[in-house]
Each structure stands twice: as C-alpha cells, then as structure tokens.
mmCIF file of C-alpha atoms in Angstrom:
data_model
loop_
_atom_site.group_PDB
_atom_site.id
_atom_site.type_symbol
_atom_site.label_atom_id
_atom_site.label_comp_id
_atom_site.label_asym_id
_atom_site.label_seq_id
_atom_site.Cartn_x
_atom_site.Cartn_y
_atom_site.Cartn_z
ATOM 1 C CA MET A 192 0.004 0.024 0.032
ATOM 2 C CA PRO A 193 2.703 2.589 0.858
ATOM 3 C CA SER A 194 4.472 1.882 -2.539
ATOM 4 C CA ALA A 195 1.203 2.756 -4.385
ATOM 5 C CA ASP A 196 1.093 6.107 -2.546
ATOM 6 C CA SER A 197 4.712 6.897 -3.270
ATOM 7 C CA SER A 198 4.278 6.087 -6.964
ATOM 8 C CA LYS A 199 1.201 8.269 -6.991
ATOM 9 C CA GLY A 200 3.151 11.094 -5.451
ATOM 10 C CA SER A 201 5.960 10.781 -7.938
ATOM 11 C CA GLN A 202 3.361 10.799 -10.788
ATOM 12 C CA GLN A 203 1.853 14.046 -9.422
ATOM 13 C CA GLU A 204 5.338 15.521 -9.061
ATOM 14 C CA MET A 205 6.158 14.589 -12.630
ATOM 15 C CA ASP A 206 2.850 16.178 -13.793
ATOM 16 C CA PHE A 207 3.690 19.308 -11.867
ATOM 17 C CA SER A 208 7.152 19.609 -13.385
ATOM 18 C CA THR A 209 5.699 18.841 -16.792
ATOM 19 C CA VAL A 210 3.180 21.802 -16.332
ATOM 20 C CA GLN A 211 5.998 24.030 -15.079
ATOM 21 C CA LEU A 212 8.012 23.155 -18.231
ATOM 22 C CA ALA A 213 5.094 23.928 -20.462
ATOM 23 C CA ASP A 214 4.464 27.218 -18.672
ATOM 24 C CA LYS A 215 8.139 28.239 -19.174
ATOM 25 C CA GLN A 216 7.912 27.389 -22.899
ATOM 26 C CA LEU A 217 4.707 29.298 -23.168
ATOM 27 C CA LYS A 218 6.243 32.444 -21.566
ATOM 28 C CA THR A 219 9.093 32.258 -24.020
ATOM 29 C CA LEU A 220 6.741 31.898 -26.924
ATOM 30 C CA GLN A 221 4.592 34.786 -25.691
ATOM 31 C CA ILE A 222 7.651 37.027 -25.477
ATOM 32 C CA ILE A 223 8.660 36.121 -29.010
ATOM 33 C CA ARG A 224 5.194 36.568 -30.374
ATOM 34 C CA PHE A 225 4.819 39.923 -28.676
ATOM 35 C CA ALA A 226 8.105 41.138 -30.165
ATOM 36 C CA VAL A 227 7.130 39.882 -33.589
ATOM 37 C CA LEU A 228 3.714 41.725 -33.243
ATOM 38 C CA ALA A 229 5.290 44.926 -31.908
ATOM 39 C CA GLY A 230 7.541 45.337 -34.943
ATOM 40 C CA PRO A 231 4.751 45.780 -37.628
ATOM 41 C CA LEU A 232 2.663 47.946 -35.249
ATOM 42 C CA THR A 233 5.631 50.298 -34.624
ATOM 43 C CA PHE A 234 6.318 50.398 -38.442
ATOM 44 C CA MET A 235 2.704 51.187 -39.173
ATOM 45 C CA VAL A 236 2.792 54.177 -36.777
ATOM 46 C CA ILE A 237 5.953 55.449 -38.408
ATOM 47 C CA ALA A 238 4.621 54.954 -41.882
ATOM 48 C CA LEU A 239 1.411 56.779 -40.972
ATOM 49 C CA LEU A 240 3.461 59.660 -39.519
ATOM 50 C CA MET A 241 5.709 59.883 -42.522
ATOM 51 C CA LYS A 242 3.022 59.921 -45.298
ATOM 52 C CA GLN A 243 2.378 63.371 -46.723
ATOM 53 C CA ASN A 244 -0.944 62.913 -48.362
ATOM 54 C CA PRO A 245 -4.139 61.117 -47.381
ATOM 55 C CA LEU A 246 -4.292 57.400 -48.038
ATOM 56 C CA ILE A 247 -5.915 56.319 -51.283
ATOM 57 C CA LEU A 248 -8.063 53.131 -51.782
ATOM 58 C CA LYS A 249 -6.914 51.679 -55.058
ATOM 59 C CA LEU A 250 -5.989 48.374 -56.544
ATOM 60 C CA GLU A 251 -2.803 48.510 -58.558
ATOM 61 C CA PHE A 252 0.018 45.964 -59.022
ATOM 62 C CA VAL A 253 1.623 46.512 -55.484
ATOM 63 C CA GLU A 254 -1.723 46.191 -53.824
ATOM 64 C CA VAL A 255 -2.471 42.974 -55.653
ATOM 65 C CA LEU A 256 1.009 41.771 -54.663
ATOM 66 C CA GLY A 257 0.167 42.689 -51.057
ATOM 67 C CA ILE A 258 -3.051 40.737 -51.246
ATOM 68 C CA VAL A 259 -1.142 37.721 -52.616
ATOM 69 C CA PHE A 260 1.392 37.877 -49.820
ATOM 70 C CA ALA A 261 -1.383 38.241 -47.195
ATOM 71 C CA ALA A 262 -3.256 35.246 -48.702
ATOM 72 C CA SER A 263 -0.196 33.093 -48.922
ATOM 73 C CA ALA A 264 0.704 33.926 -45.350
ATOM 74 C CA LEU A 265 -2.792 32.904 -44.125
ATOM 75 C CA VAL A 266 -2.653 29.645 -46.121
ATOM 76 C CA GLY A 267 0.828 28.907 -44.791
ATOM 77 C CA CYS A 268 -0.433 29.502 -41.188
ATOM 78 C CA LEU A 269 -3.288 27.006 -41.714
ATOM 79 C CA PHE A 270 -0.900 24.355 -43.195
ATOM 80 C CA ILE A 271 1.876 24.733 -40.610
ATOM 81 C CA ASP A 272 -0.199 22.952 -37.976
ATOM 82 C CA LYS A 273 -0.766 20.071 -40.399
ATOM 83 C CA SER A 274 2.917 19.753 -41.097
ATOM 84 C CA MET A 275 5.699 18.768 -38.758
ATOM 85 C CA ILE A 276 3.824 15.875 -37.241
ATOM 86 C CA PRO A 277 6.218 13.916 -35.010
ATOM 87 C CA LYS A 278 7.267 10.631 -36.518
ATOM 88 C CA ASP A 279 8.760 7.464 -35.034
ATOM 89 C CA LYS A 280 6.004 6.946 -32.469
ATOM 90 C CA GLU A 281 7.991 4.221 -30.567
ATOM 91 C CA THR A 282 10.751 6.642 -29.729
ATOM 92 C CA TRP A 283 8.264 9.067 -28.395
ATOM 93 C CA ARG A 284 6.555 6.488 -26.296
ATOM 94 C CA ALA A 285 9.881 5.486 -24.756
ATOM 95 C CA MET A 286 10.526 8.970 -23.536
ATOM 96 C CA SER A 287 9.607 10.191 -20.089
ATOM 97 C CA ASN A 288 6.654 12.442 -19.778
ATOM 98 C CA LEU A 289 8.888 15.460 -19.015
ATOM 99 C CA GLU A 290 11.175 14.899 -22.027
ATOM 100 C CA CYS A 291 8.182 14.323 -24.279
ATOM 101 C CA THR A 292 6.643 17.458 -23.132
ATOM 102 C CA ASN A 293 9.861 19.265 -23.634
ATOM 103 C CA ARG A 294 10.267 18.156 -27.244
ATOM 104 C CA LEU A 295 6.633 18.564 -28.125
ATOM 105 C CA GLY A 296 6.581 21.994 -26.539
ATOM 106 C CA ALA A 297 9.607 22.888 -28.739
ATOM 107 C CA ALA A 298 7.650 21.673 -31.808
ATOM 108 C CA VAL A 299 4.606 23.840 -30.832
ATOM 109 C CA MET A 300 6.904 26.797 -30.258
ATOM 110 C CA THR A 301 8.504 26.278 -33.689
ATOM 111 C CA LYS A 302 5.103 26.183 -35.378
ATOM 112 C CA GLU A 303 3.950 29.272 -33.643
ATOM 113 C CA ILE A 304 7.131 31.253 -34.401
ATOM 114 C CA LEU A 305 6.874 30.260 -38.113
ATOM 115 C CA LYS A 306 3.183 31.425 -38.111
ATOM 116 C CA ALA A 307 4.232 34.685 -36.506
ATOM 117 C CA ALA A 308 7.032 35.233 -39.014
ATOM 118 C CA LEU A 309 4.777 34.624 -41.918
ATOM 119 C CA LEU A 310 2.123 37.123 -40.658
ATOM 120 C CA GLU A 311 4.880 39.673 -39.771
ATOM 121 C CA GLY A 312 6.473 39.654 -43.217
ATOM 122 C CA SER A 313 3.197 40.124 -44.967
ATOM 123 C CA THR A 314 2.042 42.763 -42.535
ATOM 124 C CA LEU A 315 5.378 44.780 -42.911
ATOM 125 C CA PHE A 316 4.976 44.616 -46.750
ATOM 126 C CA LEU A 317 1.420 45.811 -46.507
ATOM 127 C CA PHE A 318 2.426 48.709 -44.195
ATOM 128 C CA LEU A 319 5.284 49.506 -46.545
ATOM 129 C CA LEU A 320 2.640 50.207 -49.208
ATOM 130 C CA ILE A 321 1.534 53.170 -47.108
ATOM 131 C CA LEU A 322 4.903 54.772 -47.811
ATOM 132 C CA ILE A 323 5.392 53.516 -51.326
ATOM 133 C CA ASP A 324 1.907 54.058 -52.795
ATOM 134 C CA LYS A 325 -0.121 55.880 -50.094
ATOM 135 C CA SER A 326 -2.269 52.755 -50.147
ATOM 136 C CA LEU A 327 -5.332 52.630 -47.955
ATOM 137 C CA SER A 328 -5.789 48.889 -48.848
ATOM 138 C CA GLY A 329 -2.343 48.188 -47.492
ATOM 139 C CA LEU A 330 -3.332 49.697 -44.133
ATOM 140 C CA ILE A 331 -6.652 47.836 -44.069
ATOM 141 C CA LEU A 332 -5.105 44.426 -44.893
ATOM 142 C CA GLY A 333 -2.195 45.005 -42.580
ATOM 143 C CA LEU A 334 -4.586 45.809 -39.682
ATOM 144 C CA LEU A 335 -6.536 42.627 -40.582
ATOM 145 C CA LEU A 336 -3.301 40.566 -40.335
ATOM 146 C CA ILE A 337 -2.519 42.335 -37.002
ATOM 147 C CA GLY A 338 -5.955 41.361 -35.751
ATOM 148 C CA ILE A 339 -5.331 37.691 -36.795
ATOM 149 C CA SER A 340 -2.021 37.807 -34.995
ATOM 150 C CA VAL A 341 -3.677 39.124 -31.848
ATOM 151 C CA ALA A 342 -6.559 36.662 -32.029
ATOM 152 C CA THR A 343 -4.141 33.661 -32.333
ATOM 153 C CA PHE A 344 -1.790 35.006 -29.603
ATOM 154 C CA PRO A 345 -0.788 31.873 -27.537
ATOM 155 C CA THR A 346 -2.595 31.572 -24.362
ATOM 156 C CA ARG A 347 -1.982 28.857 -21.745
ATOM 157 C CA SER A 348 -5.052 26.908 -22.723
ATOM 158 C CA ARG A 349 -4.231 27.092 -26.450
ATOM 159 C CA PHE A 350 -0.578 26.059 -25.822
ATOM 160 C CA LEU A 351 -1.630 23.109 -23.652
ATOM 161 C CA SER A 352 -4.308 22.174 -26.161
ATOM 162 C CA LYS A 353 -1.741 22.009 -28.927
ATOM 163 C CA LEU A 354 0.550 19.885 -26.743
ATOM 164 C CA GLU A 355 -2.235 17.438 -26.066
ATOM 165 C CA SER A 356 -3.110 17.374 -29.706
ATOM 166 C CA LEU A 357 0.430 16.407 -30.635
ATOM 167 C CA LYS A 358 0.479 13.764 -27.864
ATOM 168 C CA PHE A 359 -2.849 12.403 -29.180
ATOM 169 C CA GLN A 360 -1.385 12.202 -32.805
ATOM 170 C CA ILE A 361 1.539 10.190 -31.422
ATOM 171 C CA GLY A 362 -0.743 8.023 -29.414
ATOM 172 C CA LEU A 363 0.506 8.980 -25.909
#
C-alpha cells in the first residue's frame, strides 16, 4: 500500500514539473510573439506619420502583390499545424513524460514562431505600401493581419491544447 502512494506522489510531481516546463515554454513563446507583433505595429505608426498625403483606396500591382502575400501567409499559417507531425512513435513512447513535453513544446513553439514570421512579413509589406503608394488597402489588410495575430496569440489553454493534440497524434 505505501508503495502505491509513493508512486502516486511521484506521478503528481512529474505532472507538476511537466506543467512548469510547459508554462516556461509558453512564456518564452509569448515574449517572441509579442516582439514579432510589436515590429509591424511600430512600423505602421512610423509609416502613417511619414506619409504626406491622405491614403487612397486603389487596386494596382503593388496592392495585388500585397493581397497575394497576405493570402499566402494565411494559407501557410493554416498548413503549418498540419505539417511537422512527429514521426517514429515508438521513440516518443519510450521517453519520459517530462522529456516528451519538452520536445513537443519545442515543436509547438517552432510552429507558432513560423506562423508569426509569416504574418509579420506580409504585414510589414502591407504597411510599406503606405509609404510607397499611399495605399489605404495596405493599411486595411495590414490591420486585418495584425488582428489575426492578436486573435491567435498563444494563451495557456491554447498552448496546452496543442501539446495534447500532438500527444494524441503520437498516441500517448
């Protein structure tokens, strides 16, 4: 009977350290995502302050190019989650819970950083259209991408849900 209690205690301790590790990874990811989000927002303010004339809503080549970049970034964000599925399930099952969480957390972080980078690059290009072409459509689409970045900002529940989803895909 005492051995069952001690194993139960060590299991709870492992779960606690696993949660602590996931929280640490989440904090790191949130800092990175915030920094990636702050860049385009700062650039937008600078671009709006530097423009000389009112913005014009038009659809010329650079605006179409901006739309293509924004659409490809959104499609890329959707497919990043479907890619990078962990392989070699037996290796994953042989790992300790803590090590598995560490590696899966790193995979989730990588996916989220890639998504943020895709959105940031397209957003910066759209805000650059404000300076290049006095484009109102660049501002509108850029703000839309910023909204998507804010709406998909990693929260604790989202991060843990993605970890659990990866564990489920592996069969843990």
